[in-house]
Tab-separated table of C-alpha atoms in Angstrom:
chain	number	residue	atom	x	y	z
P	1271	MET	CA	-14.544	62.633	-100.377
P	1272	ASP	CA	-13.295	63.950	-97.062
P	1273	GLN	CA	-9.501	63.712	-96.927
P	1274	SER	CA	-8.982	65.342	-93.544
P	1275	VAL	CA	-6.317	63.372	-91.700
P	1276	GLY	CA	-3.843	64.141	-88.959
P	1277	ILE	CA	-0.287	65.284	-89.546
P	1278	MET	CA	1.006	61.708	-89.130
P	1279	GLY	CA	-1.500	59.996	-91.405
P	1280	MET	CA	-2.608	59.509	-94.966
P	1281	PRO	CA	-6.174	59.132	-96.183
P	1282	GLY	CA	-7.202	55.477	-96.047
P	1283	VAL	CA	-4.086	54.049	-94.346
P	1284	GLY	CA	-2.749	53.985	-90.803
P	1285	PHE	CA	0.619	54.896	-89.356
P	1286	PHE	CA	2.336	51.639	-90.349
P	1287	GLY	CA	0.794	51.868	-93.796
P	1288	MET	CA	2.299	55.327	-94.066
P	1289	LEU	CA	5.751	53.931	-93.209
P	1290	LEU	CA	5.387	51.142	-95.765
P	1291	ILE	CA	4.194	53.575	-98.436
P	1292	GLY	CA	7.071	55.895	-97.527
P	1293	PHE	CA	9.615	53.122	-97.965
P	1294	LEU	CA	8.122	51.914	-101.253
P	1295	ALA	CA	7.748	55.425	-102.665
P	1296	GLY	CA	11.297	56.348	-101.632
P	1297	TYR	CA	12.662	53.130	-103.138
P	1298	VAL	CA	10.819	53.621	-106.451
P	1299	ALA	CA	11.880	57.279	-106.615
P	1300	GLU	CA	15.473	56.309	-105.788
P	1301	LYS	CA	15.565	53.818	-108.667
P	1302	ALA	CA	13.722	56.147	-111.071
P	1303	MET	CA	16.148	58.994	-110.378
P	1304	ASN	CA	19.240	56.710	-110.386
P	1305	ARG	CA	20.210	57.508	-106.783
P	1306	ASN	CA	21.633	55.370	-103.991
P	1307	HIS	CA	20.088	55.924	-100.545
P	1308	GLY	CA	19.620	53.800	-97.463
P	1309	LEU	CA	16.436	52.466	-95.900
P	1310	PHE	CA	15.893	55.405	-93.520
P	1311	THR	CA	16.489	57.988	-96.257
P	1312	ASN	CA	14.068	56.169	-98.548
P	1313	ILE	CA	11.385	56.285	-95.861
P	1314	LEU	CA	11.981	60.006	-95.236
P	1315	VAL	CA	11.986	60.854	-98.954
P	1316	GLY	CA	8.831	58.803	-99.475
P	1317	ILE	CA	6.958	60.391	-96.563
P	1318	ALA	CA	8.048	63.895	-97.572
P	1319	GLY	CA	7.074	63.020	-101.140
P	1320	SER	CA	3.628	61.961	-99.966
P	1321	PHE	CA	3.071	65.384	-98.415
P	1322	VAL	CA	4.317	67.152	-101.549
P	1323	GLY	CA	2.313	64.846	-103.818
P	1324	GLY	CA	-0.784	65.139	-101.628
P	1325	THR	CA	-0.582	68.920	-101.698
P	1326	LEU	CA	-0.191	68.970	-105.475
P	1327	ALA	CA	-3.021	66.440	-105.880
P	1328	GLY	CA	-5.254	68.674	-103.778
P	1329	LEU	CA	-4.362	71.733	-105.836
P	1330	LEU	CA	-5.090	69.816	-109.048
P	1331	ASN	CA	-8.308	68.392	-107.554
P	1332	PHE	CA	-7.014	64.832	-108.043
P	1333	GLN	CA	-8.983	62.430	-105.837
P	1334	TYR	CA	-7.133	59.445	-104.365
P	1335	GLN	CA	-7.623	57.035	-101.499
P	1336	GLY	CA	-6.309	53.823	-100.035
P	1337	PHE	CA	-2.943	52.166	-100.308
P	1338	LEU	CA	-2.479	52.305	-104.090
P	1339	GLY	CA	-3.701	55.900	-104.432
P	1340	ASN	CA	-1.389	57.069	-101.656
P	1341	LEU	CA	1.509	55.131	-103.163
P	1342	ILE	CA	1.075	56.741	-106.591
P	1343	VAL	CA	0.845	60.227	-105.107
P	1344	ALA	CA	3.824	59.590	-102.793
P	1345	VAL	CA	6.002	58.273	-105.646
P	1346	ALA	CA	5.170	61.311	-107.782
P	1347	GLY	CA	6.001	63.657	-104.906
P	1348	ALA	CA	9.217	61.800	-104.021
P	1349	VAL	CA	10.427	61.862	-107.636
P	1350	LEU	CA	9.660	65.591	-107.766
P	1351	LEU	CA	11.592	66.182	-104.527
P	1352	LEU	CA	14.631	64.225	-105.734
P	1353	TRP	CA	14.524	66.070	-109.055
P	1354	ILE	CA	14.399	69.466	-107.319
P	1355	PHE	CA	17.261	68.570	-104.954
P	1356	GLY	CA	19.266	67.187	-107.866
P	1357	ARG	CA	18.791	70.420	-109.822
P	1358	ALA	CA	19.744	72.527	-106.792
P	1359	LYS	CA	22.860	70.444	-106.183
P	1360	ALA	CA	23.870	70.634	-109.851
P	1361	SER	CA	23.530	74.429	-109.840
P	1362	GLY	CA	25.693	74.711	-106.708
P	1363	VAL	CA	22.961	75.801	-104.294
P	1364	ASN	CA	23.514	74.318	-100.806
């Protein structure tokens, strides 16, 4: 499967799909990590999480496509990002 997409896209979804996935992934990660963010922060965390999750999925040779595949990968990446930032904040690193 060819997963080459532009910088502002995800495999199998368009730009607005990416925003929706970003919001949903950020919201799920926020609730899973017991955080309290706003709408814009959820979208940013979700989109950043999709890039982190997509990179890790590529390294692990995990194949995904479409809305649900992107959502799962984005949630995993967003949870990982929030966990890393939470650990850094707890250890006093700014």
